[in-house]
XYZ file of C-alpha atoms in Angstrom:
274
model
C 0.000 0.000 0.000
C 1.295 3.434 -0.989
C -0.134 6.772 0.174
C 0.842 10.025 -1.559
C -0.470 13.586 -1.553
C -3.034 14.449 -4.207
C -2.278 18.172 -3.776
C -0.592 20.403 -1.255
C -3.887 21.528 0.306
C -6.178 18.498 0.351
C -6.388 14.827 -0.488
C -4.213 11.741 -0.723
C -4.106 8.877 -3.213
C -4.010 5.356 -1.789
C -2.597 2.832 -4.249
C -1.909 -0.902 -4.377
C -4.663 -1.746 -1.929
C -7.938 -3.638 -1.776
C -10.152 -1.916 0.797
C -12.007 -5.181 1.433
C -8.805 -6.811 2.698
C -7.127 -4.136 4.839
C -5.332 -5.478 7.884
C -5.836 -3.643 11.164
C -2.406 -2.058 10.740
C -3.161 -0.910 7.192
C -6.520 0.448 8.262
C -4.813 2.444 11.025
C -2.492 3.956 8.381
C -5.478 4.782 6.168
C -7.294 6.405 9.088
C -4.252 8.548 9.870
C -4.012 9.588 6.221
C -7.687 10.535 6.296
C -7.051 12.812 9.276
C -3.910 14.249 7.683
C -5.345 14.945 4.221
C -9.140 15.214 4.593
C -9.903 13.215 1.456
C -8.705 9.810 0.214
C -8.890 8.360 -3.295
C -8.683 4.616 -3.897
C -8.416 3.469 -7.516
C -9.522 0.171 -9.067
C -11.804 -1.152 -6.364
C -14.365 -3.874 -7.094
C -17.017 -3.625 -4.399
C -20.323 -5.328 -3.937
C -22.859 -3.299 -1.971
C -22.171 -5.568 1.011
C -18.432 -4.863 0.800
C -19.049 -1.130 0.506
C -21.165 -1.288 3.669
C -18.602 -3.418 5.506
C -15.806 -0.950 4.716
C -17.963 1.951 5.889
C -18.771 0.198 9.153
C -15.064 0.045 9.995
C -15.203 3.836 10.274
C -18.268 4.108 12.467
C -22.041 3.897 12.552
C -23.787 4.600 9.262
C -25.858 7.766 8.910
C -29.001 6.781 6.973
C -29.463 9.763 4.679
C -33.058 10.968 4.827
C -33.054 13.030 1.633
C -31.281 10.929 -0.997
C -33.054 8.102 -2.768
C -31.693 4.828 -1.398
C -30.430 1.894 -3.399
C -33.062 -0.825 -3.555
C -32.370 -3.471 -0.921
C -29.608 -1.407 0.716
C -30.975 1.417 2.870
C -27.430 2.270 3.985
C -26.549 3.333 0.423
C -27.691 6.625 -1.113
C -27.819 6.895 -4.893
C -25.968 9.773 -6.555
C -27.426 9.632 -10.031
C -27.865 11.735 -13.134
C -29.522 10.204 -16.202
C -28.698 11.312 -19.772
C -31.959 13.270 -20.092
C -31.579 15.118 -16.777
C -30.069 18.597 -16.712
C -29.501 19.166 -12.985
C -26.911 17.174 -11.065
C -26.616 16.462 -7.340
C -24.033 18.380 -5.367
C -23.449 20.908 -8.135
C -22.068 23.693 -5.968
C -19.515 24.101 -3.189
C -20.754 22.594 0.083
C -20.011 20.225 2.910
C -22.559 17.562 3.811
C -24.797 17.708 6.874
C -23.507 20.963 8.366
C -27.181 21.662 9.166
C -27.183 18.832 11.757
C -26.244 19.297 15.416
C -23.876 16.360 14.944
C -22.761 16.674 11.301
C -21.769 13.488 9.514
C -18.112 12.544 9.930
C -17.719 11.914 6.231
C -18.924 10.083 3.176
C -17.608 7.146 1.136
C -18.514 7.431 -2.547
C -18.088 4.547 -4.998
C -18.169 5.091 -8.767
C -20.218 2.612 -10.802
C -20.884 4.464 -14.079
C -18.858 7.485 -15.193
C -19.362 9.591 -18.338
C -16.663 9.402 -21.031
C -15.549 12.900 -20.065
C -16.510 15.420 -17.398
C -18.165 14.743 -14.073
C -15.067 15.519 -12.003
C -15.371 16.486 -8.330
C -13.481 19.398 -6.809
C -12.352 19.257 -3.179
C -11.139 22.124 -0.988
C -9.080 21.903 2.210
C -10.422 23.957 5.096
C -7.287 23.750 7.254
C -5.125 25.061 4.411
C -7.678 27.803 3.731
C -7.663 28.843 7.383
C -3.859 28.849 7.481
C -3.909 31.074 4.392
C -5.868 33.840 6.133
C -4.041 36.895 7.426
C -3.813 37.414 11.163
C -6.406 40.182 11.112
C -9.072 37.943 9.607
C -8.176 35.083 11.937
C -8.654 37.403 14.903
C -11.931 38.759 13.482
C -13.576 35.346 13.105
C -12.033 33.405 15.986
C -15.107 33.575 18.250
C -17.859 33.786 15.643
C -20.547 31.187 15.021
C -22.702 30.532 11.985
C -26.166 29.107 11.484
C -26.619 26.327 8.932
C -29.879 25.013 7.461
C -31.307 22.745 4.762
C -34.881 23.824 3.906
C -33.715 25.895 0.915
C -32.206 22.743 -0.614
C -34.317 19.799 0.561
C -37.568 21.457 1.728
C -40.952 21.342 0.053
C -40.683 24.929 -1.197
C -37.161 24.506 -2.562
C -36.968 25.233 -6.288
C -33.806 23.113 -6.448
C -35.575 20.100 -4.941
C -38.523 20.536 -7.293
C -36.151 20.636 -10.261
C -34.200 17.549 -9.242
C -37.362 15.492 -8.813
C -37.558 12.109 -7.159
C -33.791 11.822 -6.716
C -34.440 13.642 -3.427
C -37.009 12.355 -0.950
C -38.710 13.305 2.337
C -39.050 17.026 1.708
C -41.314 17.189 4.759
C -38.360 16.207 6.959
C -36.267 19.236 6.000
C -36.030 22.338 8.138
C -33.168 21.532 10.509
C -30.821 24.300 11.579
C -27.703 24.165 13.697
C -25.132 26.655 14.966
C -21.428 25.816 14.700
C -18.133 27.712 15.113
C -16.846 29.544 12.046
C -13.385 28.321 13.005
C -13.647 24.669 13.950
C -11.071 22.753 15.950
C -11.391 19.345 14.346
C -12.997 16.991 16.899
C -10.410 14.256 16.321
C -7.215 16.121 15.440
C -7.684 19.568 17.000
C -6.474 21.184 13.760
C -8.225 24.484 13.053
C -10.149 24.951 9.821
C -12.947 27.074 8.403
C -16.444 25.663 8.876
C -18.807 27.657 6.706
C -19.981 26.715 3.215
C -22.082 28.266 0.420
C -24.465 25.311 0.273
C -25.866 25.294 3.802
C -24.541 28.245 5.828
C -27.334 30.770 6.326
C -25.712 33.545 8.358
C -23.153 34.563 10.932
C -25.067 34.813 14.203
C -25.157 37.983 16.299
C -23.889 40.030 13.358
C -25.861 42.486 11.245
C -27.189 40.832 8.048
C -25.156 42.942 5.636
C -21.973 42.382 7.623
C -22.717 38.647 7.787
C -23.240 38.485 4.023
C -20.056 40.430 3.285
C -17.944 38.349 5.653
C -19.217 35.049 4.261
C -18.603 36.226 0.705
C -15.056 37.215 1.629
C -14.375 33.837 3.219
C -15.902 31.967 0.280
C -13.844 33.922 -2.246
C -10.731 33.074 -0.252
C -11.540 29.348 -0.103
C -12.373 29.235 -3.820
C -8.765 29.962 -4.752
C -7.373 27.016 -6.710
C -4.380 26.727 -4.395
C -6.688 25.150 -1.802
C -8.221 22.621 -4.221
C -7.811 19.201 -5.772
C -9.748 18.031 -8.839
C -10.563 14.333 -8.942
C -11.141 12.768 -12.355
C -13.360 9.759 -11.789
C -13.002 6.300 -13.249
C -15.391 3.415 -12.685
C -14.163 1.542 -9.617
C -12.883 4.649 -7.830
C -13.675 4.967 -4.143
C -13.371 8.418 -2.580
C -13.991 9.435 1.003
C -13.939 12.874 2.546
C -14.097 14.433 5.975
C -17.047 16.822 6.193
C -15.412 18.648 9.103
C -12.338 19.655 7.092
C -13.282 19.807 3.395
C -15.692 21.161 0.834
C -16.646 19.414 -2.413
C -18.319 20.325 -5.701
C -19.580 17.892 -8.350
C -19.136 19.432 -11.803
C -22.103 19.255 -14.176
C -20.397 19.141 -17.577
C -21.495 15.817 -19.081
C -24.942 16.451 -20.535
C -26.385 13.429 -22.343
C -24.440 10.869 -20.308
C -25.238 8.783 -17.242
C -23.289 9.195 -14.012
C -24.072 6.804 -11.165
C -22.311 6.497 -7.814
C -23.208 4.976 -4.443
C -22.617 6.933 -1.246
C -22.510 5.843 2.375
C -22.302 8.490 5.091
C -20.755 7.951 8.524
C -22.190 9.478 11.694
C -20.267 12.240 13.415
C -20.287 13.999 16.764
C -21.675 17.311 17.975
C -19.295 20.202 17.241
C -18.175 22.846 19.689
């Protein structure tokens, strides 16, 4: 097994490994790499749904996603699907999953089954690198701030996005959660500081005037969107990627009209953030 950086800011590539046959020692190395790099990419995996679930369970309890359509017979697995005749993709904007929950998901494990002949890459951004890249004045300004996150505008019954994406999302009546988390998050397992706001689900900075909140979030987002904090993953069928929702963003590009893209995702439960 070989582990190498995917970029300076985020991600590592894990080669010469079968995730279904990791020894305890190898799994410990993979877990450390996950904490060090935020995102891991495993090439050339051949997983049954049962093996995908078994690998996920080594990381923790599975978070049964309430909004994604589930794979038939496997409620642990959410389907990430775009058919050739569909225009809107899932995850087509910068975000981190489940930040609207009091205990956001630890991370997700995404397995590629069908990939278009070109396009459909996923961008990842490293929140620790982005935080380190801030000047001292901004770090001081945001060090004690908190932000409110929510999901109704994406998954709720009145969401135009949900209406457009159709039955690939479910349970609109269960949307409406909000949660407040630190803008600067000390990672619950490593203690490393990183930014914890995202354009997908962050609603506002709390206890700050609306215009100031909007301006500050836009400034932070523009900073994080610099390519120096990113890695672009070009998918192949059989790829397995996993990311830490507490320390990364991701963005699924929608540039493969007329082609099918189908992946299976399992999400792992996390802990309450402070």
